[in-house]
Coordinates of C-alpha atoms and ligand atoms in Angstrom, one line a residue:
M19 CA -118.3 125.9 -138.9
S20 CA -119.8 129.3 -139.6
V21 CA -119.7 131.7 -142.6
S22 CA -117.2 133.8 -140.8
D23 CA -114.7 130.9 -140.8
L24 CA -114.7 131.0 -144.6
Q25 CA -113.1 134.5 -144.4
D26 CA -110.8 133.8 -141.5
N27 CA -107.3 134.7 -142.5
T28 CA -105.7 133.9 -139.3
P29 CA -103.1 131.1 -139.3
A30 CA -104.2 127.5 -138.7
S31 CA -102.1 124.5 -137.5
A32 CA -102.1 120.9 -138.6
T33 CA -104.4 120.0 -135.8
D34 CA -107.1 122.2 -137.2
I35 CA -107.3 120.1 -140.4
P36 CA -110.4 117.9 -140.2
S37 CA -110.0 114.2 -140.3
L38 CA -110.7 112.2 -143.5
D39 CA -113.5 110.4 -141.8
R40 CA -115.2 113.5 -140.6
L41 CA -115.0 115.1 -144.0
L42 CA -116.3 112.0 -145.8
K43 CA -119.3 111.9 -143.5
S44 CA -120.1 115.6 -144.0
Q45 CA -123.1 116.8 -146.0
D46 CA -120.7 118.7 -148.4
F47 CA -119.0 115.5 -149.4
Q48 CA -122.2 113.5 -150.1
L49 CA -122.6 115.2 -153.5
L50 CA -119.0 114.6 -154.4
L51 CA -119.2 110.9 -153.4
N52 CA -122.4 110.5 -155.5
T53 CA -120.9 112.2 -158.5
F54 CA -117.3 111.0 -158.6
G55 CA -117.4 107.8 -156.5
R56 CA -115.6 106.9 -153.4
S57 CA -112.2 105.9 -154.8
Q58 CA -111.7 109.0 -156.8
V59 CA -112.8 111.3 -153.9
L60 CA -110.6 109.4 -151.4
S61 CA -107.5 109.6 -153.5
A62 CA -108.0 113.3 -154.3
L63 CA -108.8 114.1 -150.7
R64 CA -105.8 112.2 -149.3
S65 CA -103.3 114.1 -151.4
Y66 CA -105.1 117.4 -150.7
L67 CA -104.9 116.9 -147.0
D68 CA -101.2 116.1 -147.4
T69 CA -100.8 119.5 -149.1
L70 CA -102.6 121.3 -146.3
R71 CA -100.3 119.6 -143.7
V72 CA -97.2 120.8 -145.6
Q73 CA -98.7 124.3 -145.7
A74 CA -99.4 124.2 -142.0
R75 CA -95.8 123.2 -141.2
A76 CA -94.6 126.1 -143.3
G77 CA -96.9 128.5 -141.4
E78 CA -98.8 129.2 -144.6
L79 CA -102.2 127.6 -143.8
M80 CA -105.1 129.9 -143.2
R81 CA -108.1 129.1 -141.0
W82 CA -110.6 129.5 -143.9
A83 CA -108.8 126.8 -145.9
V84 CA -109.5 124.1 -143.3
S85 CA -113.2 124.5 -143.3
T86 CA -115.2 121.6 -144.7
P87 CA -116.9 123.7 -147.4
A88 CA -113.5 125.1 -148.6
I89 CA -112.0 121.6 -148.7
S90 CA -115.0 120.1 -150.5
Q91 CA -115.0 122.9 -153.0
A92 CA -111.3 122.4 -153.7
I93 CA -111.8 118.7 -154.3
H94 CA -114.8 119.4 -156.5
Q95 CA -112.7 121.7 -158.7
Q96 CA -109.9 119.2 -158.9
L97 CA -112.1 116.3 -159.9
T98 CA -114.1 118.4 -162.3
A99 CA -110.9 119.4 -164.1
L100 CA -109.5 115.8 -163.9
T101 CA -112.6 114.2 -165.4
R102 CA -113.3 116.7 -168.1
P103 CA -113.0 114.9 -171.5
R104 CA -109.7 115.6 -173.2
L105 CA -111.4 115.5 -176.6
Q106 CA -113.4 118.7 -176.7
T107 CA -115.5 120.5 -179.2
V108 CA -114.0 123.8 -180.5
F109 CA -115.0 126.5 -182.9
N110 CA -113.0 126.2 -186.1
L111 CA -112.7 129.8 -187.3
T112 CA -109.4 129.2 -189.0
G113 CA -111.0 129.4 -192.4
T114 CA -109.7 125.9 -193.2
V115 CA -112.8 123.8 -193.7
L116 CA -111.1 120.4 -193.7
H117 CA -108.7 121.1 -190.9
T118 CA -106.7 117.9 -190.1
N119 CA -105.8 119.0 -186.6
L120 CA -109.4 119.8 -185.9
G121 CA -110.9 116.5 -187.2
R122 CA -111.5 117.2 -190.9
A123 CA -115.0 116.7 -192.3
L124 CA -118.1 117.3 -190.1
L125 CA -120.7 114.7 -190.7
P126 CA -124.2 115.3 -191.9
D127 CA -127.2 114.4 -189.7
A128 CA -127.9 111.2 -191.7
A129 CA -124.5 109.9 -190.7
V130 CA -124.8 110.9 -187.1
Q131 CA -128.1 109.1 -186.7
A132 CA -126.7 105.9 -188.3
V133 CA -123.7 106.0 -186.0
V134 CA -125.9 106.4 -182.9
S135 CA -128.0 103.4 -184.0
A136 CA -124.9 101.3 -184.7
L137 CA -123.5 102.3 -181.3
T138 CA -126.6 101.3 -179.3
A139 CA -128.0 98.3 -181.2
P140 CA -126.6 95.2 -182.9
V141 CA -126.0 95.5 -186.6
N142 CA -125.5 93.1 -189.6
L143 CA -121.9 94.1 -189.8
E144 CA -120.7 90.7 -191.1
F145 CA -124.1 88.9 -191.3
D146 CA -125.9 88.2 -194.5
L147 CA -129.6 88.9 -193.8
D148 CA -130.7 87.0 -196.9
T149 CA -129.0 83.7 -196.2
G150 CA -128.4 84.0 -192.5
G151 CA -124.8 83.1 -193.1
R152 CA -121.6 85.1 -192.6
G153 CA -121.3 88.3 -194.5
D154 CA -118.5 90.6 -195.6
R155 CA -118.4 94.0 -194.0
D156 CA -117.3 95.6 -197.3
D157 CA -120.5 94.4 -199.0
L158 CA -122.3 97.2 -197.1
I159 CA -120.7 99.9 -199.2
E160 CA -119.2 98.2 -202.2
G161 CA -122.3 98.5 -204.4
L162 CA -122.6 102.3 -203.6
L163 CA -118.9 102.9 -204.3
C164 CA -119.1 101.1 -207.6
E165 CA -122.2 102.9 -208.6
L166 CA -120.7 106.3 -207.8
T167 CA -117.3 105.7 -209.4
G168 CA -117.9 103.2 -212.3
A169 CA -115.4 100.8 -210.7
E170 CA -115.9 97.0 -210.8
A171 CA -115.1 96.5 -207.2
A172 CA -114.3 98.4 -204.0
T173 CA -113.0 97.9 -200.5
V174 CA -112.4 100.2 -197.5
V175 CA -109.8 100.5 -194.8
N176 CA -109.0 102.9 -191.9
N177 CA -107.6 105.9 -193.9
N178 CA -106.0 106.7 -197.2
A179 CA -102.5 106.1 -195.9
A180 CA -103.6 102.6 -195.0
A181 CA -105.2 102.2 -198.4
V182 CA -101.9 103.1 -200.1
L183 CA -99.9 100.8 -197.8
L184 CA -102.2 97.9 -198.4
M185 CA -102.4 98.4 -202.2
L186 CA -98.6 98.6 -202.5
N187 CA -98.0 95.6 -200.4
A188 CA -100.7 93.5 -202.1
L189 CA -99.6 94.4 -205.6
G190 CA -96.0 95.5 -205.3
N191 CA -94.3 93.5 -202.6
R192 CA -90.7 92.7 -203.5
R193 CA -91.2 94.3 -206.9
E194 CA -90.7 97.7 -208.4
V195 CA -93.2 100.6 -208.5
I196 CA -92.5 103.4 -210.9
V197 CA -93.4 107.0 -209.8
S198 CA -92.6 110.4 -211.3
R199 CA -90.1 112.5 -209.2
G200 CA -92.6 115.3 -209.4
E201 CA -95.1 113.2 -207.4
L202 CA -93.1 112.0 -204.4
V203 CA -95.3 113.9 -202.0
E204 CA -95.1 114.3 -198.2
I205 CA -98.5 114.9 -196.6
G206 CA -98.4 116.7 -193.3
G207 CA -97.9 114.3 -190.3
A208 CA -95.3 111.9 -191.7
F209 CA -96.9 110.4 -194.7
R210 CA -94.3 110.2 -197.4
I211 CA -94.6 108.2 -200.5
P212 CA -91.0 106.8 -200.5
D213 CA -91.4 105.7 -196.8
I214 CA -94.7 104.1 -197.3
M215 CA -93.4 102.3 -200.3
Q216 CA -90.5 100.9 -198.3
R217 CA -92.7 99.8 -195.4
A218 CA -95.0 98.1 -198.0
G219 CA -92.0 96.1 -199.2
A220 CA -92.0 97.7 -202.6
R221 CA -89.0 99.2 -204.3
L222 CA -89.5 102.7 -205.5
V223 CA -88.2 103.5 -209.0
E224 CA -88.2 107.3 -209.5
V225 CA -88.4 108.6 -213.0
G226 CA -88.2 112.0 -214.6
T227 CA -87.2 115.1 -212.8
T228 CA -88.9 117.3 -210.2
N229 CA -90.5 119.5 -212.8
R230 CA -90.7 117.3 -215.9
T231 CA -91.5 113.7 -216.5
H232 CA -92.1 112.2 -220.0
A233 CA -93.9 109.1 -221.3
A234 CA -90.5 107.7 -222.3
D235 CA -89.3 107.9 -218.7
Y236 CA -91.9 105.4 -217.6
E237 CA -91.3 103.3 -220.7
H238 CA -87.6 103.0 -220.1
A239 CA -88.0 102.1 -216.4
I240 CA -90.2 99.1 -217.1
N241 CA -88.5 95.7 -216.6
P242 CA -89.5 92.2 -215.5
R243 CA -89.5 93.3 -211.8
T244 CA -92.0 96.1 -212.4
A245 CA -95.2 95.7 -210.5
M246 CA -97.1 98.8 -211.5
L247 CA -97.0 102.4 -212.6
M248 CA -98.3 104.7 -209.9
K249 CA -99.6 108.3 -210.0
V250 CA -99.8 110.4 -206.9
H251 CA -102.0 113.4 -206.6
C252 CA -99.9 116.6 -205.8
S253 CA -102.2 117.3 -202.9
N254 CA -100.5 120.1 -201.0
Y255 CA -98.4 121.7 -203.6
A256 CA -98.4 122.7 -207.3
I257 CA -95.6 122.5 -209.8
T258 CA -95.9 125.4 -212.2
G259 CA -93.8 127.1 -214.9
F260 CA -91.6 124.8 -217.1
S261 CA -93.2 121.6 -216.1
K262 CA -94.6 118.4 -217.7
S263 CA -96.3 115.3 -216.3
V264 CA -97.8 112.4 -218.1
D265 CA -101.5 112.1 -218.4
L266 CA -103.1 109.1 -216.7
A267 CA -104.5 108.0 -220.0
D268 CA -101.0 107.9 -221.5
M269 CA -99.6 106.1 -218.5
A270 CA -102.4 103.6 -218.9
T271 CA -101.6 103.0 -222.6
I272 CA -97.9 102.3 -221.6
A273 CA -98.9 100.0 -218.8
Q274 CA -101.3 98.1 -220.9
R275 CA -98.7 97.4 -223.5
H276 CA -96.7 95.7 -220.7
Q277 CA -99.7 94.2 -219.0
L278 CA -99.1 96.2 -215.8
P279 CA -101.6 98.0 -213.7
V280 CA -101.7 101.7 -213.2
T281 CA -102.7 102.9 -209.7
V282 CA -103.6 106.4 -208.5
D283 CA -103.3 107.8 -205.0
L284 CA -105.9 110.5 -205.5
G285 CA -105.7 111.9 -201.9
S286 CA -108.9 113.9 -201.5
G287 CA -110.9 112.1 -204.2
T288 CA -114.0 113.9 -205.4
L289 CA -117.0 111.9 -206.5
L290 CA -118.7 114.7 -208.5
D291 CA -117.3 117.7 -210.5
L292 CA -117.3 120.4 -207.9
S293 CA -117.2 123.2 -210.5
Q294 CA -121.0 122.9 -210.7
W295 CA -121.0 124.5 -207.3
G296 CA -118.4 127.2 -208.2
L297 CA -115.5 125.3 -206.7
P298 CA -112.2 124.5 -208.5
R299 CA -112.4 121.6 -211.0
E300 CA -110.6 118.3 -210.1
A301 CA -110.7 115.0 -211.9
T302 CA -113.3 112.8 -210.2
V303 CA -112.7 109.2 -209.2
R304 CA -115.0 108.1 -212.0
E305 CA -112.9 110.0 -214.6
N306 CA -109.7 108.4 -213.2
I307 CA -111.3 105.0 -213.7
Q308 CA -112.4 106.0 -217.2
Q309 CA -108.9 107.1 -218.1
G310 CA -107.6 103.7 -217.3
A311 CA -106.7 103.6 -213.6
D312 CA -106.8 100.0 -212.4
I313 CA -106.9 101.0 -208.7
V314 CA -107.8 104.5 -207.2
T315 CA -107.3 105.2 -203.5
F316 CA -108.8 108.2 -201.7
S317 CA -109.8 109.5 -198.3
G318 CA -113.2 109.4 -196.7
D319 CA -112.9 112.5 -194.6
K320 CA -111.5 115.0 -197.1
L321 CA -113.6 116.4 -199.9
L322 CA -115.9 113.4 -199.8
G323 CA -117.2 114.8 -196.5
G324 CA -117.5 111.5 -194.6
P325 CA -115.7 109.7 -191.7
Q326 CA -112.0 108.9 -191.6
A327 CA -111.6 106.0 -194.1
G328 CA -109.4 104.9 -197.0
L329 CA -111.4 103.8 -200.1
L330 CA -110.0 101.6 -202.8
V331 CA -111.9 101.1 -206.0
G332 CA -111.0 99.5 -209.3
R333 CA -110.5 96.2 -211.1
A334 CA -112.3 93.3 -209.5
D335 CA -109.3 90.9 -209.7
L336 CA -107.0 93.4 -208.1
I337 CA -109.5 94.4 -205.4
K338 CA -109.8 90.6 -204.7
K339 CA -106.1 90.3 -204.2
I340 CA -106.0 93.4 -202.0
K341 CA -108.8 92.0 -199.8
K342 CA -107.0 88.7 -199.4
N343 CA -103.8 90.4 -198.1
P344 CA -103.4 89.9 -194.3
L345 CA -102.8 93.6 -193.9
K346 CA -106.5 94.2 -194.9
R347 CA -107.6 92.5 -191.6
A348 CA -105.2 94.7 -189.6
L349 CA -106.4 97.9 -191.3
R350 CA -110.1 97.2 -191.6
V351 CA -112.7 99.7 -190.5
G352 CA -115.1 99.3 -187.6
K353 CA -118.9 99.4 -187.7
L354 CA -119.0 103.1 -186.8
T355 CA -117.1 104.1 -189.9
L356 CA -119.3 101.9 -192.1
A357 CA -122.4 103.3 -190.4
A358 CA -121.3 106.8 -191.2
L359 CA -119.9 106.2 -194.7
E360 CA -123.0 104.6 -196.2
P361 CA -125.4 107.5 -195.7
V362 CA -122.7 110.0 -196.8
L363 CA -122.1 108.1 -200.0
A364 CA -125.9 107.8 -200.5
L365 CA -126.2 111.6 -200.5
Y366 CA -124.2 111.7 -203.8
R367 CA -127.1 109.9 -205.5
A368 CA -129.0 113.1 -205.4
P369 CA -126.5 115.8 -206.4
E370 CA -129.3 118.5 -206.5
F371 CA -129.5 118.3 -202.7
L372 CA -125.8 117.8 -202.0
A373 CA -124.8 121.4 -201.2
E374 CA -127.6 121.5 -198.7
R375 CA -127.2 118.0 -197.1
L376 CA -123.5 117.3 -197.2
T377 CA -122.0 119.5 -194.5
T378 CA -118.6 119.9 -196.1
L379 CA -120.1 121.1 -199.4
R380 CA -122.5 123.4 -197.5
L381 CA -119.6 125.1 -195.8
L382 CA -117.5 125.3 -198.9
T383 CA -120.3 126.9 -200.8
R384 CA -121.6 129.2 -198.1
A385 CA -122.9 132.5 -199.4
Q386 CA -120.7 135.5 -198.8
T387 CA -123.7 137.6 -197.8
D388 CA -124.5 135.1 -195.1
M389 CA -121.0 135.2 -193.6
Y390 CA -121.0 139.0 -193.9
A391 CA -124.2 139.3 -192.0
Q392 CA -123.0 136.9 -189.3
A393 CA -119.8 138.9 -188.9
L394 CA -121.8 142.1 -188.5
R395 CA -123.9 140.5 -185.8
L396 CA -120.9 139.2 -183.9
Q397 CA -118.6 142.2 -184.2
P398 CA -120.1 144.2 -181.3
I399 CA -120.1 141.2 -179.0
V400 CA -116.5 140.4 -179.6
Q401 CA -115.5 144.0 -179.5
N402 CA -117.3 144.5 -176.2
A403 CA -115.6 141.4 -174.6
L404 CA -112.1 142.5 -175.7
G405 CA -112.5 146.1 -174.7
V406 CA -110.3 149.0 -175.9
G407 CA -107.1 146.9 -176.1
Y408 CA -108.2 145.4 -179.5
R409 CA -110.0 146.7 -182.5
V410 CA -112.5 144.3 -184.0
Q411 CA -113.7 144.8 -187.5
V412 CA -115.7 143.0 -190.2
Q413 CA -113.3 142.0 -192.9
A414 CA -113.2 140.2 -196.2
M415 CA -110.8 137.2 -196.1
F416 CA -110.0 133.9 -197.8
S417 CA -110.9 130.4 -196.6
Q418 CA -109.1 127.3 -197.7
I419 CA -110.5 123.8 -198.5
G420 CA -107.7 122.2 -196.5
S421 CA -106.3 118.6 -196.1
G422 CA -104.3 119.1 -199.3
A423 CA -107.4 119.5 -201.5
M424 CA -106.8 122.1 -204.1
P425 CA -103.9 123.9 -202.3
V426 CA -103.6 126.9 -204.5
D427 CA -107.3 127.8 -204.6
V428 CA -108.9 130.0 -202.0
L429 CA -112.5 130.8 -201.3
P430 CA -113.6 134.4 -200.6
S431 CA -115.1 134.7 -197.2
Y432 CA -116.0 137.1 -194.4
G433 CA -114.9 137.2 -190.8
L434 CA -113.7 139.3 -187.9
Q435 CA -110.3 140.8 -187.8
L436 CA -108.9 141.4 -184.3
C437 CA -106.1 143.9 -184.2
Y438 CA -104.0 145.0 -181.3
A439 CA -104.9 148.6 -180.5
G440 CA -101.9 149.5 -178.4
S441 CA -98.5 150.8 -179.5
G442 CA -95.6 148.6 -180.4
R443 CA -95.4 145.3 -182.3
P444 CA -98.6 143.3 -182.1
G445 CA -97.0 139.8 -182.3
R446 CA -96.8 138.9 -178.7
H447 CA -100.3 140.4 -177.9
L448 CA -101.9 138.4 -180.7
L449 CA -100.4 135.2 -179.4
Q450 CA -101.7 136.1 -175.9
L451 CA -105.2 136.8 -177.4
E452 CA -105.1 133.4 -179.2
T453 CA -104.3 131.8 -175.9
R454 CA -107.3 133.5 -174.2
L455 CA -109.6 132.4 -177.0
R456 CA -108.4 128.9 -176.5
G457 CA -109.3 129.2 -172.8
L458 CA -113.0 129.7 -173.5
A459 CA -115.5 127.0 -172.5
R460 CA -115.6 125.9 -176.1
P461 CA -112.2 127.1 -177.4
V462 CA -112.2 129.5 -180.4
I463 CA -109.5 128.7 -182.9
G464 CA -108.6 131.5 -185.3
R465 CA -105.6 132.2 -187.4
I466 CA -103.0 135.0 -187.4
T467 CA -102.3 136.7 -190.7
D468 CA -101.2 140.3 -191.6
D469 CA -100.7 141.3 -187.9
A470 CA -104.2 140.4 -186.9
L471 CA -106.1 137.5 -185.5
C472 CA -108.7 136.5 -188.0
L473 CA -111.9 134.7 -187.1
D474 CA -113.4 133.3 -190.4
M475 CA -117.1 132.9 -190.2
R476 CA -117.3 130.1 -192.8
C477 CA -117.5 127.2 -190.4
L478 CA -119.6 128.9 -187.7
G479 CA -123.1 127.4 -188.0
H480 CA -126.3 129.5 -187.4
D481 CA -127.3 126.9 -184.8
E482 CA -124.0 127.5 -183.0
E483 CA -124.2 131.2 -182.8
T484 CA -126.0 131.4 -179.4
E485 CA -123.4 129.2 -177.8
F486 CA -120.6 131.2 -179.5
T487 CA -121.9 134.6 -178.3
A488 CA -122.9 133.5 -174.8
Q489 CA -119.4 132.5 -173.8
W490 CA -117.6 135.8 -174.5
T491 CA -118.6 137.2 -171.1
E492 CA -116.4 134.5 -169.6
L493 CA -113.3 135.4 -171.7
P494 CA -110.2 134.6 -169.5
Q495 CA -107.8 137.6 -168.9
Ligands
LIG528 C1 -104.3 113.0 -197.6 C2 -103.5 112.2 -198.5 C3 -103.1 110.9 -198.1 C4 -103.4 110.4 -196.7 O1 -104.8 110.2 -196.5 P1 -105.4 110.0 -195.0 O2 -106.8 109.7 -195.3 O3 -105.1 111.2 -194.3 O4 -104.6 108.8 -194.4 C5 -102.4 110.1 -198.9 N1 -102.1 110.6 -200.2 C6 -102.5 111.8 -200.6 C7 -102.1 112.2 -202.0 C8 -103.2 112.6 -199.8 O5 -103.6 113.8 -200.3

């Protein structure tokens, strides 16, 4: 086979197709066999040769296509595409820091190191190193959670949805749970309080109206079947105008009179007052406990900045009951979650370093000047790659926290605004551009607003900039 064969556009017949055996013995295939293994190569090659035979019968096969290098290259491409991991890293330039579809919180180095260690060496997951006896995996983080929230006890499950399900089933099965109509939230991706309630075996008792709920509404709904009063954080919406809700402290007073617990699904759940870093103020988990919450549930991978997890903190007797529920076993976390969670929680012991060490907080508090300078550096590179069809400019924009945390608050930010430079409506062209950016080696995900594709700099790390700029020369058409 010579080089000229590779350019030979004359027709070939089925008899020109090399045999499977000859191909497998060739030099070209040795690399493939060593990389992908015999069974994968064989199966790809068999179906590829079938395709070539079909082409030959249709008179569509060219001589160059039956050369060994051409066939091996085709198989190489197929297998590379086939074996590429489906879970890929992307650039999150949407401006939403805790983007649920892009995996929410990015973990700090301390957590990454702990996960790597737990992946590659045995750990004392359920082994008490003091006594040599069996341990409880929750013990690894319970002390830290109590220290940081002021709660008596704590436990952890797979995510906050699981925490709510478990809590409701353990404390409210076959009984009634009173919730304000203004708090019957739906979190994106099919988490609705009424549905979870039903699956947990609890009967939802709605009180008040969408915009106004009074203390007396809770009071009147209480009866011998009542299991608890529950408060749910309005994560992804805000009720404003003529509205009223009952403070947790007041709910707790009512509940105590009837010897009932008050539980709070806090959603994001912050451990420290974020207003000290210029972010919107939210009641912390500790404040919820102080105001009388008997159980608080919250996510590990929202504002907390840790791995996906559902944390339950509160009264020792109730946590004990929750931990005894069979669902706890079904919803428990694995060692990787615990490995990542402990160092993230530990960072909260030194608030003075938090904005530097906790990735989520670092991104949320990133200096505007820093994002502006980065946008200026990247503008010519992106403009050059896109050519005259699009106009790329540095633009002030707004980021969001995301994951339902503080839905009405936005953070001033900087980024690149990509506008269609041709005539006519830009919509279709912007969608096409979005698709092209998703086709980059490491896909770039932006967001379309105001007839432009915006690339928010907030979540683009300095250490990622080289990788980001290098790939624009390969932008698909
Ligand atoms: C986000 C959220 C949940 C679900 O938490 P996950 O950790 O995503 O399972 C439940 N309730 C509220 C109020 C939330 O904001």
